[in-house]
Amino acid sequence: MSTDTAKATDKNAKTVTFPKSKFSWLWENLSGMRVLFVVCLFGTVVYNVMQIVVPFFSGKLVDEFTKLGNGGGSGDYSVFYRLIGAMVGLTLLRVLIVYLDCMGYELCSQSALFKIRNYLYNKISRQDMKFYSTYRTGDLMTRVTGDLDAVRHNIAWVIRMIVESFVLFFSAAIYFVIMDPLLAFSILIISPLIFFIVVKFKTSVAPKHTLLREKLASMNTHAQENISGNRVVKAFAREDYEINKFDNANKDFMETNIDTQNTWLKFYPYIETIADLMPIILLTVGGIFIINGRITMGEYISFSMLIWAIANPMRQLGNIMNEFQRFNAASNKVMEIYYSEAEIVDDKDAIAHPDRFEGKVEFDHVSFKYEDGNLPVLYDISFTANPGETVAIIGETGCGKTSLIQMIPRFYEPTAGKVLIDGIDVSKYKLTDLRKNIGLATQDVLLYSDTIEGNIAYGVPHLRAEEIVKFARYSAADEFILKMPEGYDTIVGERGVGLSGGQKQRISLARALAIKPSILILDDTTSAVDMETEKHIQHSLRDLDFNCTKIIIAQRISTTKFADKILVLKDGRIIEEGTHEELVNAGGYYKDLVELQLGDSIEALREGGVL
Ligand code: GTP
Ligand code: MG
């Protein structure tokens, strides 16, 4: 339960070591509540000791009662009444302490839950791209919900039960030993057997909880992917298939759950038998001792009222161990995220650059390979985009265009070479300074469930309404927005449901422009808009009222045509570089592309005045 719990085994069977043990991690997150938590632990000790005191008084009461009944004693009933009063008083006080104690534990556990959840969310939000491609959304959701709840349950219930069981067992055992060591010995002699069985149970149930946790994450991932991919499911009429897939995951989870719970059933009969032996031993040995006159009837009653305080913690141990293993599996998952570190972070001597960049972008012999990929994606890429210039990147699908531009805002880092902005390696800038200078419209557009206005102003929350309209006009979105039921106040649903692909792209372009970036990166942003609209957008991009270097990935010649420089990418290498004119004259891949897209030979196009 100490530092060895700091080691966790994840699904790939590799051991993850955490900087802290589970309990010191919990302690850290109980900050602000530590005093209350200790008071609660103390309260648990107190109310359990009080449980032992009541049978003690009962024994005394029986002895007094017997004496009075036999006409013995002083005939003074005041001791009798005082004992009854003390018992009632103690019981009421104990109930009050239990009540306050439970509330205290709940408060502590909720506070820790709140703190850890916020910390995790913060941690997840600041992770890099590698993290997001490693963890599935459903798995992450399981960690911040179900797993965290197991952690809360550990604080509110498991720890309390551990303390309760130990206090009950040991105080009852001490009481037994003081009252009659021989009787105590004959009852307690069998208790180590139970500990032995519980340790065996722990070894058997621990891996099942880890497996159960994996099944839960897998089921949640199925559900999450199916719900967010609902349109694909419907388009392919694969509802039955998806329902079936989920049913299987659900069934798998249920069976693992049953198997985990059944593990206890294998051990339960032994524990129960041993626990049930205790009252029998008491009855036999205690009976003999009464006959011998070694103990009084009252003492025997105290013993029999207290035998549960020995037997119950034994029975409870299995349950506690089960819950503790659930906590163990869940906290490994939570702590993995809690202690995860993004690889792409501010360099320790990163330069603060609060001012606007000039906007010069240079790739200096950049090569790149994804960590989980086999082959490099980019080889020896070198080019320069001067401030205010437009560089277009064209090339067949999968040739590495998106990978290339992702290195400018440092979503990924080159495996060789450097990416420089204004002559400084991007890794030397503070990430926030770097990224706030870059306006990016990604290939896969994601709009938030917010108004159109809110989506456009995402990067600049207090943007004035007329500015929002201006950026919407730049991206040819103003017209269709005004036709929407509530104009700029129209809520666009999750992932912009209710908008066409081209409309979403235009809002995403307006969002990228709204931060007035010194470097604008557009990844196939106009692929879904018609030629006429695209022309309008290109026109506005040339006439922006702020200086901006543009790096535009495009498939259409109409987009690349006016660029200051065109890079043609093939299999991760720049195979052609130059202006539209130069590349057409060079007679290579670009020229073929022009002919293919415009449907005629260069000569014919020239003659016809198209070029
Ligand atoms: P289109 O957007 O289709 O025009 O392609 P692209 O030129 O933008 O290609 P991209 O840069 O996205 O991908 C280049 C290569 O990298 C492809 O072979 C992809 O399969 C691969 N790739 C892209 N993303 C990842 C990733 O996250 N991990 C790994 N291992 N490979 C990736
Ligand atoms: Mg791409």
mmCIF file with all atom_site columns, N, CA and C and ligand atoms in Angstrom, residues 397-403 405 443 523-524 553 555, ligand 2:
data_model
loop_
_atom_site.group_PDB
_atom_site.id
_atom_site.type_symbol
_atom_site.label_atom_id
_atom_site.label_alt_id
_atom_site.label_comp_id
_atom_site.label_asym_id
_atom_site.label_entity_id
_atom_site.label_seq_id
_atom_site.pdbx_PDB_ins_code
_atom_site.Cartn_x
_atom_site.Cartn_y
_atom_site.Cartn_z
_atom_site.occupancy
_atom_site.B_iso_or_equiv
_atom_site.pdbx_formal_charge
_atom_site.auth_seq_id
_atom_site.auth_comp_id
_atom_site.auth_asym_id
_atom_site.auth_atom_id
_atom_site.pdbx_PDB_model_num
ATOM   1  N  N  . THR A 1 397 ? -2.619 13.646 -52.587 1.00 0.00 ? 397 THR A N  1
ATOM   2  C  CA . THR A 1 397 ? -3.049 13.352 -51.219 1.00 0.00 ? 397 THR A CA 1
ATOM   3  C  C  . THR A 1 397 ? -2.050 12.417 -50.511 1.00 0.00 ? 397 THR A C  1
ATOM   4  N  N  . GLY A 1 398 ? -1.790 12.735 -49.258 1.00 0.00 ? 398 GLY A N  1
ATOM   5  C  CA . GLY A 1 398 ? -0.868 11.916 -48.456 1.00 0.00 ? 398 GLY A CA 1
ATOM   6  C  C  . GLY A 1 398 ? 0.592  12.223 -48.685 1.00 0.00 ? 398 GLY A C  1
ATOM   7  N  N  . CYS A 1 399 ? 0.904  13.312 -49.449 1.00 0.00 ? 399 CYS A N  1
ATOM   8  C  CA . CYS A 1 399 ? 2.311  13.585 -49.743 1.00 0.00 ? 399 CYS A CA 1
ATOM   9  C  C  . CYS A 1 399 ? 3.011  14.326 -48.601 1.00 0.00 ? 399 CYS A C  1
ATOM   10 N  N  . GLY A 1 400 ? 2.245  14.776 -47.598 1.00 0.00 ? 400 GLY A N  1
ATOM   11 C  CA . GLY A 1 400 ? 2.892  15.379 -46.426 1.00 0.00 ? 400 GLY A CA 1
ATOM   12 C  C  . GLY A 1 400 ? 2.614  16.860 -46.222 1.00 0.00 ? 400 GLY A C  1
ATOM   13 N  N  . LYS A 1 401 ? 1.600  17.410 -46.909 1.00 0.00 ? 401 LYS A N  1
ATOM   14 C  CA . LYS A 1 401 ? 1.327  18.855 -46.815 1.00 0.00 ? 401 LYS A CA 1
ATOM   15 C  C  . LYS A 1 401 ? 0.928  19.261 -45.397 1.00 0.00 ? 401 LYS A C  1
ATOM   16 N  N  . THR A 1 402 ? -0.066 18.524 -44.848 1.00 0.00 ? 402 THR A N  1
ATOM   17 C  CA . THR A 1 402 ? -0.532 18.870 -43.501 1.00 0.00 ? 402 THR A CA 1
ATOM   18 C  C  . THR A 1 402 ? 0.588  18.675 -42.484 1.00 0.00 ? 402 THR A C  1
ATOM   19 N  N  . SER A 1 403 ? 1.338  17.590 -42.642 1.00 0.00 ? 403 SER A N  1
ATOM   20 C  CA . SER A 1 403 ? 2.446  17.337 -41.713 1.00 0.00 ? 403 SER A CA 1
ATOM   21 C  C  . SER A 1 403 ? 3.423  18.511 -41.741 1.00 0.00 ? 403 SER A C  1
ATOM   22 N  N  . ILE A 1 405 ? 2.921  21.790 -42.536 1.00 0.00 ? 405 ILE A N  1
ATOM   23 C  CA . ILE A 1 405 ? 2.491  23.053 -41.894 1.00 0.00 ? 405 ILE A CA 1
ATOM   24 C  C  . ILE A 1 405 ? 2.326  22.890 -40.370 1.00 0.00 ? 405 ILE A C  1
ATOM   25 N  N  . GLN A 1 443 ? -7.749 21.403 -41.886 1.00 0.00 ? 443 GLN A N  1
ATOM   26 C  CA . GLN A 1 443 ? -8.429 20.671 -42.958 1.00 0.00 ? 443 GLN A CA 1
ATOM   27 C  C  . GLN A 1 443 ? -9.764 20.111 -42.458 1.00 0.00 ? 443 GLN A C  1
ATOM   28 N  N  . ASP A 1 523 ? -5.249 25.136 -44.588 1.00 0.00 ? 523 ASP A N  1
ATOM   29 C  CA . ASP A 1 523 ? -5.062 23.762 -45.060 1.00 0.00 ? 523 ASP A CA 1
ATOM   30 C  C  . ASP A 1 523 ? -6.305 23.331 -45.828 1.00 0.00 ? 523 ASP A C  1
ATOM   31 N  N  . ASP A 1 524 ? -6.248 23.473 -47.129 1.00 0.00 ? 524 ASP A N  1
ATOM   32 C  CA . ASP A 1 524 ? -7.362 23.075 -47.999 1.00 0.00 ? 524 ASP A CA 1
ATOM   33 C  C  . ASP A 1 524 ? -8.662 23.760 -47.601 1.00 0.00 ? 524 ASP A C  1
ATOM   34 N  N  . ILE A 1 553 ? -2.358 25.616 -48.472 1.00 0.00 ? 553 ILE A N  1
ATOM   35 C  CA . ILE A 1 553 ? -2.368 24.290 -49.096 1.00 0.00 ? 553 ILE A CA 1
ATOM   36 C  C  . ILE A 1 553 ? -3.594 24.236 -49.991 1.00 0.00 ? 553 ILE A C  1
ATOM   37 N  N  . GLN A 1 555 ? -5.535 22.313 -53.699 1.00 0.00 ? 555 GLN A N  1
ATOM   38 C  CA . GLN A 1 555 ? -5.514 21.309 -54.764 1.00 0.00 ? 555 GLN A CA 1
ATOM   39 C  C  . GLN A 1 555 ? -5.792 21.964 -56.116 1.00 0.00 ? 555 GLN A C  1
HETATM 40 MG MG . MG  B 2 .   ? -3.755 17.215 -45.423 1.00 0.00 ? 2   MG  B MG 1
#
